[in-house]
mmCIF file with all atom_site columns, C-alpha atoms in Angstrom:
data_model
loop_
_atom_site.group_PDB
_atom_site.id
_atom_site.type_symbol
_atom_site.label_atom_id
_atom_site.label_alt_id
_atom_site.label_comp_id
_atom_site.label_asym_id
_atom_site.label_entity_id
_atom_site.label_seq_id
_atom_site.pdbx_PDB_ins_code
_atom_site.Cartn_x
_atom_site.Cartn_y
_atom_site.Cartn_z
_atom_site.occupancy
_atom_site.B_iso_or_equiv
_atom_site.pdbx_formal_charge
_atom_site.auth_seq_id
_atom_site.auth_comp_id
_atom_site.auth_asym_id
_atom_site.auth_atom_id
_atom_site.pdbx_PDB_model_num
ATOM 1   C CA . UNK A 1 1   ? 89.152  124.879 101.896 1.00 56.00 ? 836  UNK A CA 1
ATOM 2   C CA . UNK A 1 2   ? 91.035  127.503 100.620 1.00 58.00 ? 837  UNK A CA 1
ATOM 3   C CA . UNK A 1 3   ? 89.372  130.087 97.940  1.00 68.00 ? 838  UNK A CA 1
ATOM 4   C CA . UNK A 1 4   ? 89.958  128.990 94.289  1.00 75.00 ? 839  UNK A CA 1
ATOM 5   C CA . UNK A 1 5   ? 92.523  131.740 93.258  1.00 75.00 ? 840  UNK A CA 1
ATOM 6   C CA . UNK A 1 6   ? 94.634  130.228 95.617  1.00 75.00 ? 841  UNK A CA 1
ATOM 7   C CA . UNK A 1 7   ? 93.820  126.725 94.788  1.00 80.00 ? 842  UNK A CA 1
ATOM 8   C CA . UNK A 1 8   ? 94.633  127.283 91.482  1.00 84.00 ? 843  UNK A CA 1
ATOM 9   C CA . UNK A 1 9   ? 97.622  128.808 92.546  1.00 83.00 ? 844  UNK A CA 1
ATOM 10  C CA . UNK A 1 10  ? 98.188  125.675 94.554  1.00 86.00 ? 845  UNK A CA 1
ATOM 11  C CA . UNK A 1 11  ? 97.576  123.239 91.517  1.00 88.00 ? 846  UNK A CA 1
ATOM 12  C CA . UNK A 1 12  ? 100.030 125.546 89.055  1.00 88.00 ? 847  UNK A CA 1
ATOM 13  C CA . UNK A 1 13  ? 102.884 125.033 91.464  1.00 87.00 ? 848  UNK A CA 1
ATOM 14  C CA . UNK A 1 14  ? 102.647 121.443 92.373  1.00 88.00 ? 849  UNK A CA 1
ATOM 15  C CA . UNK A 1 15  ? 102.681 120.972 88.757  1.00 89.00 ? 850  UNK A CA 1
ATOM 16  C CA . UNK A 1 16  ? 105.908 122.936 88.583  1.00 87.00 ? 851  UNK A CA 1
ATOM 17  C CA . UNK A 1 17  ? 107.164 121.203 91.815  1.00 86.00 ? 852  UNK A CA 1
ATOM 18  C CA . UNK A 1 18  ? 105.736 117.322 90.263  1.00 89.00 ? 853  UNK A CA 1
ATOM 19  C CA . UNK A 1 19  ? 107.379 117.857 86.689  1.00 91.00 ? 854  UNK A CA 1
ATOM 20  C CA . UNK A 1 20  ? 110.835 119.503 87.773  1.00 85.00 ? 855  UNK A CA 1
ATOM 21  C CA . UNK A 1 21  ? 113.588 116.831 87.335  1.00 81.00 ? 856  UNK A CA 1
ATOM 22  C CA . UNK A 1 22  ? 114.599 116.004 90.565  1.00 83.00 ? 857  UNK A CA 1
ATOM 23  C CA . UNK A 1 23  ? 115.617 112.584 92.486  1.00 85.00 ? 858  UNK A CA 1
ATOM 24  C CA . UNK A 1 24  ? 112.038 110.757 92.047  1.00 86.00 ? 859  UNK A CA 1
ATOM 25  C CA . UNK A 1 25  ? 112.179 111.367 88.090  1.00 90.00 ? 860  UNK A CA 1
ATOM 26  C CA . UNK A 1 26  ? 115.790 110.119 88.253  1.00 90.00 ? 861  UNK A CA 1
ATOM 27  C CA . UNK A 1 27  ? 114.896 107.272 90.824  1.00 92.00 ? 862  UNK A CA 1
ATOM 28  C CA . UNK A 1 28  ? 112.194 106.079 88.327  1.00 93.00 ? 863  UNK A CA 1
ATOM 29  C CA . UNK A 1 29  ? 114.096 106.281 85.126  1.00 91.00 ? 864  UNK A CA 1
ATOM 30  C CA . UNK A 1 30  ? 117.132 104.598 87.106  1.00 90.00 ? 865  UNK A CA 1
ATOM 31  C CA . UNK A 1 31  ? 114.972 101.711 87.923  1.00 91.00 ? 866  UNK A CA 1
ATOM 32  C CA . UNK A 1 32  ? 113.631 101.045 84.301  1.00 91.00 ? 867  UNK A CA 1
ATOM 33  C CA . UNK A 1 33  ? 116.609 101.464 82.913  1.00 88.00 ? 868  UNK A CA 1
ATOM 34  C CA . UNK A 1 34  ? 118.314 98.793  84.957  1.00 84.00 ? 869  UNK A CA 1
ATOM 35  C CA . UNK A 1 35  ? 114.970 96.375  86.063  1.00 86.00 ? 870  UNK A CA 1
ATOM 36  C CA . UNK A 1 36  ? 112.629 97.474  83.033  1.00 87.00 ? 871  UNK A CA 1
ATOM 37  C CA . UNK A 1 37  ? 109.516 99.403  82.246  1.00 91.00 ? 872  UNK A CA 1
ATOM 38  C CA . UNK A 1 38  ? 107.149 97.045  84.228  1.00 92.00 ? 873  UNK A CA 1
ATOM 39  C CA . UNK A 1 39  ? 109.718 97.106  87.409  1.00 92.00 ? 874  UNK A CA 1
ATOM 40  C CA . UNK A 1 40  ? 109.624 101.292 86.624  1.00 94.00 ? 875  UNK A CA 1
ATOM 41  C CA . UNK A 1 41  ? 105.853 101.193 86.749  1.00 95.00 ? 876  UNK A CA 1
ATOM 42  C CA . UNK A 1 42  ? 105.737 99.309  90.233  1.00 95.00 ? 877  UNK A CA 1
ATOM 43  C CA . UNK A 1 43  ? 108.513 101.720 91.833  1.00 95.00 ? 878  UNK A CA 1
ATOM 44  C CA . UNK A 1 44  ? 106.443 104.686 91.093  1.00 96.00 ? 879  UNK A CA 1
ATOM 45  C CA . UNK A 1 45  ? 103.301 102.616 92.780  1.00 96.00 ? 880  UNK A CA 1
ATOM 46  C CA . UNK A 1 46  ? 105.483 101.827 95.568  1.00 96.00 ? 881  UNK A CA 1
ATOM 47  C CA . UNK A 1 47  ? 107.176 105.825 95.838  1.00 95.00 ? 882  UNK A CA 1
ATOM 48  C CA . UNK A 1 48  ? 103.365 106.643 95.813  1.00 95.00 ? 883  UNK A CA 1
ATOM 49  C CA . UNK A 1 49  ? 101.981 104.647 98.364  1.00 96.00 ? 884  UNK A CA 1
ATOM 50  C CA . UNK A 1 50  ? 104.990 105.426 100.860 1.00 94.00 ? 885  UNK A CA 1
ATOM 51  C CA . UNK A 1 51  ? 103.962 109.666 99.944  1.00 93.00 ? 886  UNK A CA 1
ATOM 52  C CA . UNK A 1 52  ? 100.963 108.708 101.637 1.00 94.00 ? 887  UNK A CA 1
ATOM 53  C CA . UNK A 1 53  ? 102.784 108.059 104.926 1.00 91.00 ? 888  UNK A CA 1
ATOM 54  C CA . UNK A 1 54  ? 104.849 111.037 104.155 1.00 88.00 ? 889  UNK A CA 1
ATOM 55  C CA . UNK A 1 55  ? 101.349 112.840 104.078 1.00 89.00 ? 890  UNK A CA 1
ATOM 56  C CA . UNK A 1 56  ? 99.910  111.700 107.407 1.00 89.00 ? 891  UNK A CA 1
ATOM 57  C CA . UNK A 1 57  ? 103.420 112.304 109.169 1.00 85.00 ? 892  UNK A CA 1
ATOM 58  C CA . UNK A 1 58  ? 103.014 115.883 108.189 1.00 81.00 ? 893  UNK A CA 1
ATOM 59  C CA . UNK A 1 59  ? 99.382  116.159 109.206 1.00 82.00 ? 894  UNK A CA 1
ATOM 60  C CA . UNK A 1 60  ? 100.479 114.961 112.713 1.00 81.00 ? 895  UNK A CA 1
ATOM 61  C CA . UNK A 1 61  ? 103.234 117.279 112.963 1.00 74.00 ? 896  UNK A CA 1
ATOM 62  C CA . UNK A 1 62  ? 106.123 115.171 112.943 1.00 64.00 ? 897  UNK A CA 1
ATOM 63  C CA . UNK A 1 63  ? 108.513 117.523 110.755 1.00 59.00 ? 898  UNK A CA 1
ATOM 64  C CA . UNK A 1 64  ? 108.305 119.267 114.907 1.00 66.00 ? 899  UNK A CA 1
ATOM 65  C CA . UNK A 1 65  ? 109.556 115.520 116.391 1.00 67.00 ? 900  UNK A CA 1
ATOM 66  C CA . UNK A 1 66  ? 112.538 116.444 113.637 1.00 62.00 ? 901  UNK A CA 1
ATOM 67  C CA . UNK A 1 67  ? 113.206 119.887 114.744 1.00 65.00 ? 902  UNK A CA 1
ATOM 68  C CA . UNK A 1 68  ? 113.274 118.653 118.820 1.00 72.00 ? 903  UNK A CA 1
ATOM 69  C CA . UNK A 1 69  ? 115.429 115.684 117.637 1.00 72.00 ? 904  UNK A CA 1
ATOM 70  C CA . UNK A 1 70  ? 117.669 116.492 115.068 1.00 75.00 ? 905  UNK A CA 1
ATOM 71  C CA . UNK A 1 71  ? 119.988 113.250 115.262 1.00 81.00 ? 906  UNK A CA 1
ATOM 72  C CA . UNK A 1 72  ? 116.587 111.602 114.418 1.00 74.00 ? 907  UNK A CA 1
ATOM 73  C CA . UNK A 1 73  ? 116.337 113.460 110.854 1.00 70.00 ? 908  UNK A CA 1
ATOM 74  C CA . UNK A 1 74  ? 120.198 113.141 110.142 1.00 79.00 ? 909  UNK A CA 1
ATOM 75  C CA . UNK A 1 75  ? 120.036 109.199 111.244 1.00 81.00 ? 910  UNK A CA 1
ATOM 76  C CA . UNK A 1 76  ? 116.430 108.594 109.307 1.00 74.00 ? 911  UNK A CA 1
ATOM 77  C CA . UNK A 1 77  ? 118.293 110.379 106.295 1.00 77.00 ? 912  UNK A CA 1
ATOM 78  C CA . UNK A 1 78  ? 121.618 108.320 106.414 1.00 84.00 ? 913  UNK A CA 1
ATOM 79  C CA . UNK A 1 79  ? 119.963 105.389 106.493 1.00 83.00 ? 914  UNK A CA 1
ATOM 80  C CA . UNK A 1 80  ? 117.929 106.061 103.504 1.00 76.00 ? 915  UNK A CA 1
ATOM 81  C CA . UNK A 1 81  ? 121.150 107.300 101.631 1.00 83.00 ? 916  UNK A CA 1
ATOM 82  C CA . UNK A 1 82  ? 122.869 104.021 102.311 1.00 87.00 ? 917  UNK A CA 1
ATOM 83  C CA . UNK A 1 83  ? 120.206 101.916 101.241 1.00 82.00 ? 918  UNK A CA 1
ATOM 84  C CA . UNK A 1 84  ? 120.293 103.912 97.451  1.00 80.00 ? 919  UNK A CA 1
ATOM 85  C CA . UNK A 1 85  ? 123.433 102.767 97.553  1.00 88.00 ? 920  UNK A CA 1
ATOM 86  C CA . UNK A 1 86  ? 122.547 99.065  98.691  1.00 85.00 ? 921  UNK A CA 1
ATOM 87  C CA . UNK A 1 87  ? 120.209 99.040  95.885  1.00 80.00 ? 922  UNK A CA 1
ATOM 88  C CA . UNK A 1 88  ? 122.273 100.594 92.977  1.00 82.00 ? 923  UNK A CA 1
ATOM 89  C CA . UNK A 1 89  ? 125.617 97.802  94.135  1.00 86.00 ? 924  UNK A CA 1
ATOM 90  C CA . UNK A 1 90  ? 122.843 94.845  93.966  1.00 82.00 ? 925  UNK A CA 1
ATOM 91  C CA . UNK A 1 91  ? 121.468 96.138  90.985  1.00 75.00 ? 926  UNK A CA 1
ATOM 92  C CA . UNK A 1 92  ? 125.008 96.223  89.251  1.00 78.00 ? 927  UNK A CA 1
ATOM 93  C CA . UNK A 1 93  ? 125.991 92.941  90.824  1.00 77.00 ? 928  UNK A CA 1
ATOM 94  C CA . UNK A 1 94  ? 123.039 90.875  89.297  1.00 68.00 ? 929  UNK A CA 1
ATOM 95  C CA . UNK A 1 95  ? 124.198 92.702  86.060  1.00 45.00 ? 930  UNK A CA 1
ATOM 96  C CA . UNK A 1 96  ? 127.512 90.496  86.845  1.00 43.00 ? 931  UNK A CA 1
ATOM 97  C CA . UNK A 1 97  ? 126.337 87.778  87.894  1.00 40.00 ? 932  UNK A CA 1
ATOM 98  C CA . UNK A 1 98  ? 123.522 87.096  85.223  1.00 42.00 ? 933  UNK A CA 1
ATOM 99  C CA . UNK A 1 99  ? 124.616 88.124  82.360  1.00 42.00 ? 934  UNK A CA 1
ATOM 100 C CA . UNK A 1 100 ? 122.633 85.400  79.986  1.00 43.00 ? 935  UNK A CA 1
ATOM 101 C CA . UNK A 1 101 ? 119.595 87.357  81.314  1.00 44.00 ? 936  UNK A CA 1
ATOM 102 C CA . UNK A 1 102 ? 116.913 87.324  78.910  1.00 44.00 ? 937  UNK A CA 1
ATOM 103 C CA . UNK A 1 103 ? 116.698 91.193  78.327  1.00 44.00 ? 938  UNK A CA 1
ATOM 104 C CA . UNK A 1 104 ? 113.688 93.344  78.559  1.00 46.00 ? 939  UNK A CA 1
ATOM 105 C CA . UNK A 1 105 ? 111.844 90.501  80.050  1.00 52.00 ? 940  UNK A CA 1
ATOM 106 C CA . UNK A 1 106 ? 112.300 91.158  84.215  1.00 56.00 ? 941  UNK A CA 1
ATOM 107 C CA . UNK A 1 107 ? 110.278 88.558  86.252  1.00 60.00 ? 942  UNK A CA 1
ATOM 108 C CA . UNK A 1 108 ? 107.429 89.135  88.326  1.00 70.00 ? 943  UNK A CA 1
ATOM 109 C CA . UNK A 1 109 ? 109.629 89.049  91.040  1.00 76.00 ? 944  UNK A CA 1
ATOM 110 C CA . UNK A 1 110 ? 111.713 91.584  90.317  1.00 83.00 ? 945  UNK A CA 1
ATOM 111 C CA . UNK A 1 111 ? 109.332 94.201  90.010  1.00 87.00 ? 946  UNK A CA 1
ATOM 112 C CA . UNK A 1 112 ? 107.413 92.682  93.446  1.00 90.00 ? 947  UNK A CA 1
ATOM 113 C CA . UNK A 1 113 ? 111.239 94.034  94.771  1.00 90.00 ? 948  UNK A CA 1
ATOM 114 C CA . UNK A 1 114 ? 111.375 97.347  93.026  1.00 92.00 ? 949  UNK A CA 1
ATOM 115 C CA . UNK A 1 115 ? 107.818 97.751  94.212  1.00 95.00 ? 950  UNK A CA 1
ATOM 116 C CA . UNK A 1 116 ? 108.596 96.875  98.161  1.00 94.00 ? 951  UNK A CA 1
ATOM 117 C CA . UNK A 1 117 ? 111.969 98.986  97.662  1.00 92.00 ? 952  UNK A CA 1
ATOM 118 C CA . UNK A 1 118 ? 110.908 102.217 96.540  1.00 94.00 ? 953  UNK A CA 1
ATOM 119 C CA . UNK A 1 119 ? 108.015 101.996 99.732  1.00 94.00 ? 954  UNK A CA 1
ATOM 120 C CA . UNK A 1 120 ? 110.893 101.520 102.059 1.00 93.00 ? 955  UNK A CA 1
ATOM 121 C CA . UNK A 1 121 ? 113.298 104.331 100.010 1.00 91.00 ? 956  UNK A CA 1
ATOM 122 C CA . UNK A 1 122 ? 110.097 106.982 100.012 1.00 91.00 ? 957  UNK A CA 1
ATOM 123 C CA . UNK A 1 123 ? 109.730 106.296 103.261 1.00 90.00 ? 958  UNK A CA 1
ATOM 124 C CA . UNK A 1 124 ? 113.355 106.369 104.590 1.00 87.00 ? 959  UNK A CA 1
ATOM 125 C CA . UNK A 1 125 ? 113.648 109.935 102.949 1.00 84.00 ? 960  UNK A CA 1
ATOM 126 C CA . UNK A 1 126 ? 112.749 112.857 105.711 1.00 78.00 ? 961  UNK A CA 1
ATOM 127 C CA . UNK A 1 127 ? 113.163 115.602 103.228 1.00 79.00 ? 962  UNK A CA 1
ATOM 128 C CA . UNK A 1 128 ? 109.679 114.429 101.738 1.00 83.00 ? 963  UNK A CA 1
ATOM 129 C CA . UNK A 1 129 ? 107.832 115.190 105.037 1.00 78.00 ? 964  UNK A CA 1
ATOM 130 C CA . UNK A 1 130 ? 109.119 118.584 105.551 1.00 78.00 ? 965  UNK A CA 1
ATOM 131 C CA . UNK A 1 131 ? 108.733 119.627 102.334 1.00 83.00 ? 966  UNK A CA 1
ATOM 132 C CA . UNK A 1 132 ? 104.708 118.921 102.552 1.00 83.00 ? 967  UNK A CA 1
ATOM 133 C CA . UNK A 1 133 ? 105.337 120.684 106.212 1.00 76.00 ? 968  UNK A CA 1
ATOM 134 C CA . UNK A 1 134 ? 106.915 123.720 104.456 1.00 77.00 ? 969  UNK A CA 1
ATOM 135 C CA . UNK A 1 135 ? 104.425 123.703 101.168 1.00 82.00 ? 970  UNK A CA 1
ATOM 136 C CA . UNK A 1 136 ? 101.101 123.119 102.193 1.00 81.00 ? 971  UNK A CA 1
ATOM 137 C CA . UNK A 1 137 ? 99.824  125.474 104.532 1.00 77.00 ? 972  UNK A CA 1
ATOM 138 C CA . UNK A 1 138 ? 100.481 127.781 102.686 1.00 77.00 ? 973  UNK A CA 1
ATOM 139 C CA . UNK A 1 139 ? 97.289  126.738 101.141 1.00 81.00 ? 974  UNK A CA 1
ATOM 140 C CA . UNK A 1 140 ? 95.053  126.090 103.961 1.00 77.00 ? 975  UNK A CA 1
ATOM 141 C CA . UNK A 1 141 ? 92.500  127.704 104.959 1.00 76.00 ? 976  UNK A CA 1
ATOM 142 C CA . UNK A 1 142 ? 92.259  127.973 108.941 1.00 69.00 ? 977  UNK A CA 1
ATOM 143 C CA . UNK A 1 143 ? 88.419  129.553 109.344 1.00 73.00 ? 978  UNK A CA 1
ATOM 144 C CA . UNK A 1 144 ? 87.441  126.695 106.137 1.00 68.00 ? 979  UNK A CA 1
ATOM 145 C CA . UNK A 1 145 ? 84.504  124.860 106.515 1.00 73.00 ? 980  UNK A CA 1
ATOM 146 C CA . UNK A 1 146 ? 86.947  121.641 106.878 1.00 77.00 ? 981  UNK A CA 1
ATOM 147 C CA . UNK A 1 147 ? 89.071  121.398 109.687 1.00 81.00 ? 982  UNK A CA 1
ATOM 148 C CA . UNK A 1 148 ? 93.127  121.502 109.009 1.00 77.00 ? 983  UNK A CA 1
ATOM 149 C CA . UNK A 1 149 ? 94.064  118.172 109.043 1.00 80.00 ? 984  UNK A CA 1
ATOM 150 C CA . UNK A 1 150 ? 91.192  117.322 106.365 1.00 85.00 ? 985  UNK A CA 1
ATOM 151 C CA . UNK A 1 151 ? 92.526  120.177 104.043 1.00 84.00 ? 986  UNK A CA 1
ATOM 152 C CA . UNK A 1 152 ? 96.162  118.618 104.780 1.00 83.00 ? 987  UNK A CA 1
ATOM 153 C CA . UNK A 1 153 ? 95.053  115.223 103.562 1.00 89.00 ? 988  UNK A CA 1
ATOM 154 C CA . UNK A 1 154 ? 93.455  116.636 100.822 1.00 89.00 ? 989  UNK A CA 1
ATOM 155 C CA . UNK A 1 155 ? 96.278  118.851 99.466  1.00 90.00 ? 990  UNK A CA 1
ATOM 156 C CA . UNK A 1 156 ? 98.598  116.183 100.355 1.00 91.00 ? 991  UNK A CA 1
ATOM 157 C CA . UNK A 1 157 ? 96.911  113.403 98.053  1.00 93.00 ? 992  UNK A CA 1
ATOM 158 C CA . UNK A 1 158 ? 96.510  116.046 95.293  1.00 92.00 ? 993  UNK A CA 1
ATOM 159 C CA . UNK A 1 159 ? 100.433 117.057 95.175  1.00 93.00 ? 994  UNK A CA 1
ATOM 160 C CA . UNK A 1 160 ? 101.112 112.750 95.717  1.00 94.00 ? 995  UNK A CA 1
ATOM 161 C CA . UNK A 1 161 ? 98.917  112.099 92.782  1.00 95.00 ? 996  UNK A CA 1
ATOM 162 C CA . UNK A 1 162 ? 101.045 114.912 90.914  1.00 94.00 ? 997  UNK A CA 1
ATOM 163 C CA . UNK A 1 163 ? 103.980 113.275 91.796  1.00 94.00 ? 998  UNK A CA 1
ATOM 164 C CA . UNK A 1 164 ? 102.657 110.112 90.694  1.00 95.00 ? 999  UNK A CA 1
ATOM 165 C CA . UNK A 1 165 ? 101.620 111.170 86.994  1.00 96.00 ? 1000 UNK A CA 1
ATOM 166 C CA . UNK A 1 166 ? 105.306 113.105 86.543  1.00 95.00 ? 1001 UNK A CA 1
ATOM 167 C CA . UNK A 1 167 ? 107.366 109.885 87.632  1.00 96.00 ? 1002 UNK A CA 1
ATOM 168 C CA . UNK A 1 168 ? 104.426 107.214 85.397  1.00 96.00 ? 1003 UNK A CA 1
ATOM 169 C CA . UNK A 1 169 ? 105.646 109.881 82.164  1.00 95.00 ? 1004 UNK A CA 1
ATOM 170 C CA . UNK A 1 170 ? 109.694 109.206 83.538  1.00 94.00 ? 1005 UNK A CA 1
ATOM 171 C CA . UNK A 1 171 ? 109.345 105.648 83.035  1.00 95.00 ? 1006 UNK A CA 1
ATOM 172 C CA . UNK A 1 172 ? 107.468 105.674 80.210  1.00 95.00 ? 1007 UNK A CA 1
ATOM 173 C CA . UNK A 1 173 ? 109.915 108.137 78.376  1.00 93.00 ? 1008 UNK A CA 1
ATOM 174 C CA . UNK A 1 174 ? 113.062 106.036 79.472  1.00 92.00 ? 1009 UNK A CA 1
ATOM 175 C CA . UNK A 1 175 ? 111.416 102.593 78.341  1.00 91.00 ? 1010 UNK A CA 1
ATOM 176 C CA . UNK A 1 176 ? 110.764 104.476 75.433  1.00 88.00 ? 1011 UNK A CA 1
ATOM 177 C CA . UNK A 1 177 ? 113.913 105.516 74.655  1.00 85.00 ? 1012 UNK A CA 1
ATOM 178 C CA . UNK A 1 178 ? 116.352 102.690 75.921  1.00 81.00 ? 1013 UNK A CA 1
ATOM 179 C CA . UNK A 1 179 ? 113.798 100.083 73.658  1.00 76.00 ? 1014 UNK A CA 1
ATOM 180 C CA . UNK A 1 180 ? 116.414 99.789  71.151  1.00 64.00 ? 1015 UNK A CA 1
ATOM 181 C CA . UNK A 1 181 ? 118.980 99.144  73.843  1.00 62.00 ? 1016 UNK A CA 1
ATOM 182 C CA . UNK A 1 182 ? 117.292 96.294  75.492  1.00 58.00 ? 1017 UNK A CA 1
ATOM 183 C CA . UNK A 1 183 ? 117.136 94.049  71.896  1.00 57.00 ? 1018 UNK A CA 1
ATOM 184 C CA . UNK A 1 184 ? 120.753 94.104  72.580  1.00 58.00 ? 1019 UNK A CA 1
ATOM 185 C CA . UNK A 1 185 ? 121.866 91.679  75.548  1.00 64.00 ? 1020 UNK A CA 1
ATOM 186 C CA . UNK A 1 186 ? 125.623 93.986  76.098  1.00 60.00 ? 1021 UNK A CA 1
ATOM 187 C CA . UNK A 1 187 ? 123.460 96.956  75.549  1.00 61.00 ? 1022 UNK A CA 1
ATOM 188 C CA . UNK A 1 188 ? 120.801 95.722  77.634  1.00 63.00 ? 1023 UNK A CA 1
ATOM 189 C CA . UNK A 1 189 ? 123.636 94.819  80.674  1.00 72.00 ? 1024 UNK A CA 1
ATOM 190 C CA . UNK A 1 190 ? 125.055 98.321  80.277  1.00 73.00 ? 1025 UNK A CA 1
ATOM 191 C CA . UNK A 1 191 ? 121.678 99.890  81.026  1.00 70.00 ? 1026 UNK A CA 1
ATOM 192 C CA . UNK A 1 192 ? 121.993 98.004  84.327  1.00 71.00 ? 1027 UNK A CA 1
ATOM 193 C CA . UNK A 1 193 ? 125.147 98.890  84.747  1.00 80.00 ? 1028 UNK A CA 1
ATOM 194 C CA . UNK A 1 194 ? 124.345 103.014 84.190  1.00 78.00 ? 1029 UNK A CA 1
ATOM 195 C CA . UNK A 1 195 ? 120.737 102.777 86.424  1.00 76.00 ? 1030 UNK A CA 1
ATOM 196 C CA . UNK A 1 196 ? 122.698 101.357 89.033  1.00 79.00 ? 1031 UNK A CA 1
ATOM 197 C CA . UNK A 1 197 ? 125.125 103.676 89.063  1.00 85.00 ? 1032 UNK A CA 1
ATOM 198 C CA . UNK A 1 198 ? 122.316 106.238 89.182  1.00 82.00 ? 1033 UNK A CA 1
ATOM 199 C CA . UNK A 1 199 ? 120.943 104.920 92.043  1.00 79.00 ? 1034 UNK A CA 1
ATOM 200 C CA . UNK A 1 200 ? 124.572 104.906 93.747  1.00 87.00 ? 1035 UNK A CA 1
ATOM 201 C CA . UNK A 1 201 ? 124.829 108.380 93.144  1.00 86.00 ? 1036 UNK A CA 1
ATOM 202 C CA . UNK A 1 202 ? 121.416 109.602 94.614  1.00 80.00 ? 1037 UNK A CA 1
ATOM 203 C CA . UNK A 1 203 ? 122.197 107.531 97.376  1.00 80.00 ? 1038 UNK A CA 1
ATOM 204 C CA . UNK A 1 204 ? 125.594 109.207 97.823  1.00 86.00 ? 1039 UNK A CA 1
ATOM 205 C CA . UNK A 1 205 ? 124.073 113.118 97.331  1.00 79.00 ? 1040 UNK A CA 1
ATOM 206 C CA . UNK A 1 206 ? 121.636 112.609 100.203 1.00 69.00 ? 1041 UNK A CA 1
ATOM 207 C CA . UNK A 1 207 ? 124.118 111.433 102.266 1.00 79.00 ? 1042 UNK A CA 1
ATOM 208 C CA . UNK A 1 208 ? 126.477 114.184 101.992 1.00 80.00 ? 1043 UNK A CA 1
ATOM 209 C CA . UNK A 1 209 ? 123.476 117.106 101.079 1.00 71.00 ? 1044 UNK A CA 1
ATOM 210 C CA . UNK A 1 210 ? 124.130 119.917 103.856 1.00 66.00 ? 1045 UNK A CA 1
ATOM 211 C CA . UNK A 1 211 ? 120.687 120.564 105.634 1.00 58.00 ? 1046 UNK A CA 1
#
């Protein structure tokens, strides 16, 4: 590995990089604020676990499959885009069409769908893989007593985990904030209404984000 100046460099700026607001933070507060914390808390679980495929794409060089095939990236990334989109209209609709709800109290089945959703959304997003192309080796350490791909995976699971931790404190903070909102059933609908909008408008910016 890497010497520790420059590991410590490496953990200072995936901080930086894990607690910038961004689309994950605003993914994860969209999806408590319209599903609930415990829906919030499986999203980031399931945004984590699809980093992890994110990780071993970039340890097998596919961000290079990207750069040979560049209709590949642009399809991979529309198709991602649309689905925010998918997610924030359904989101909104069940708003509309259930509106005796019982708020704050999402079923187990609802998270089980904001868990499986944010796999398939971390997955469907390209941008995630070349940025751990672009980021990490700048860290590793080619004459290191581990061989590349092992220091990949290992800088890979740190900056996940980071990732992880900065979207857990976005759900938290939003559940913690939009409590008050959710003893109100018109309050609690509008909360929907606003995180699905959210999600429409990610959706929307990484489908018309210039490369």
């Amino acid at each position: 590995m890497a010497s520790w100046d420059i590991l410590t460099a490496y953990f200072l700026a995936a901080l930086l990089f894990a607690y910038m607001p961004g689309p994950a933070l605003i993914y994860t507060a969209a999806q408590t604020m319209a599903r609930g914390r415990r829906a919030g808390l499986m999203a980031t679980l399931g945004l984590h676990l699809g980093g992890y495929v994110h990780i071993i794409a970039a340890t097998l060089g596919l961000s290079a499959l990207f750069e040979l095939v560049p209709t590949l990236y642009t399809a991979l990334k529309l198709v991602g885009a649309f689905y925010l989109i998918w997610l924030g209209i359904s989101v909104i609709r069940q708003k509309m069409t259930a509106p005796q709800a019982t708020p704050a109290t999402p079923s187990p089945k609802t998270a089980r769908r904001a868990f499986v959703q944010s796999i398939i959304v971390e997955v469907l997003n390209p941008k995630t893989v070349l940025f751990y192309v672009a980021f990490l080796p700048q860290f590793v350490d080619p004459s290191g007593a581990f061989p590349i791909w092992v220091q990949f995976l290992v800088l890979g699971t740190i900056l996940n985990a980071m990732f992880g931790s900065a979207d857990l404190v976005a759900v938290f903070l939003t559940d913690r904030v939009l409590s008050g909102f959710r003893r109100s059933s018109w309050k609690e609908r509008l909360t929907r209404y606003f995180g699905g909008s959210i999600l429409i408008a990610l959706g929307a910016r990484l489908a018309l984000l210039r490369d």
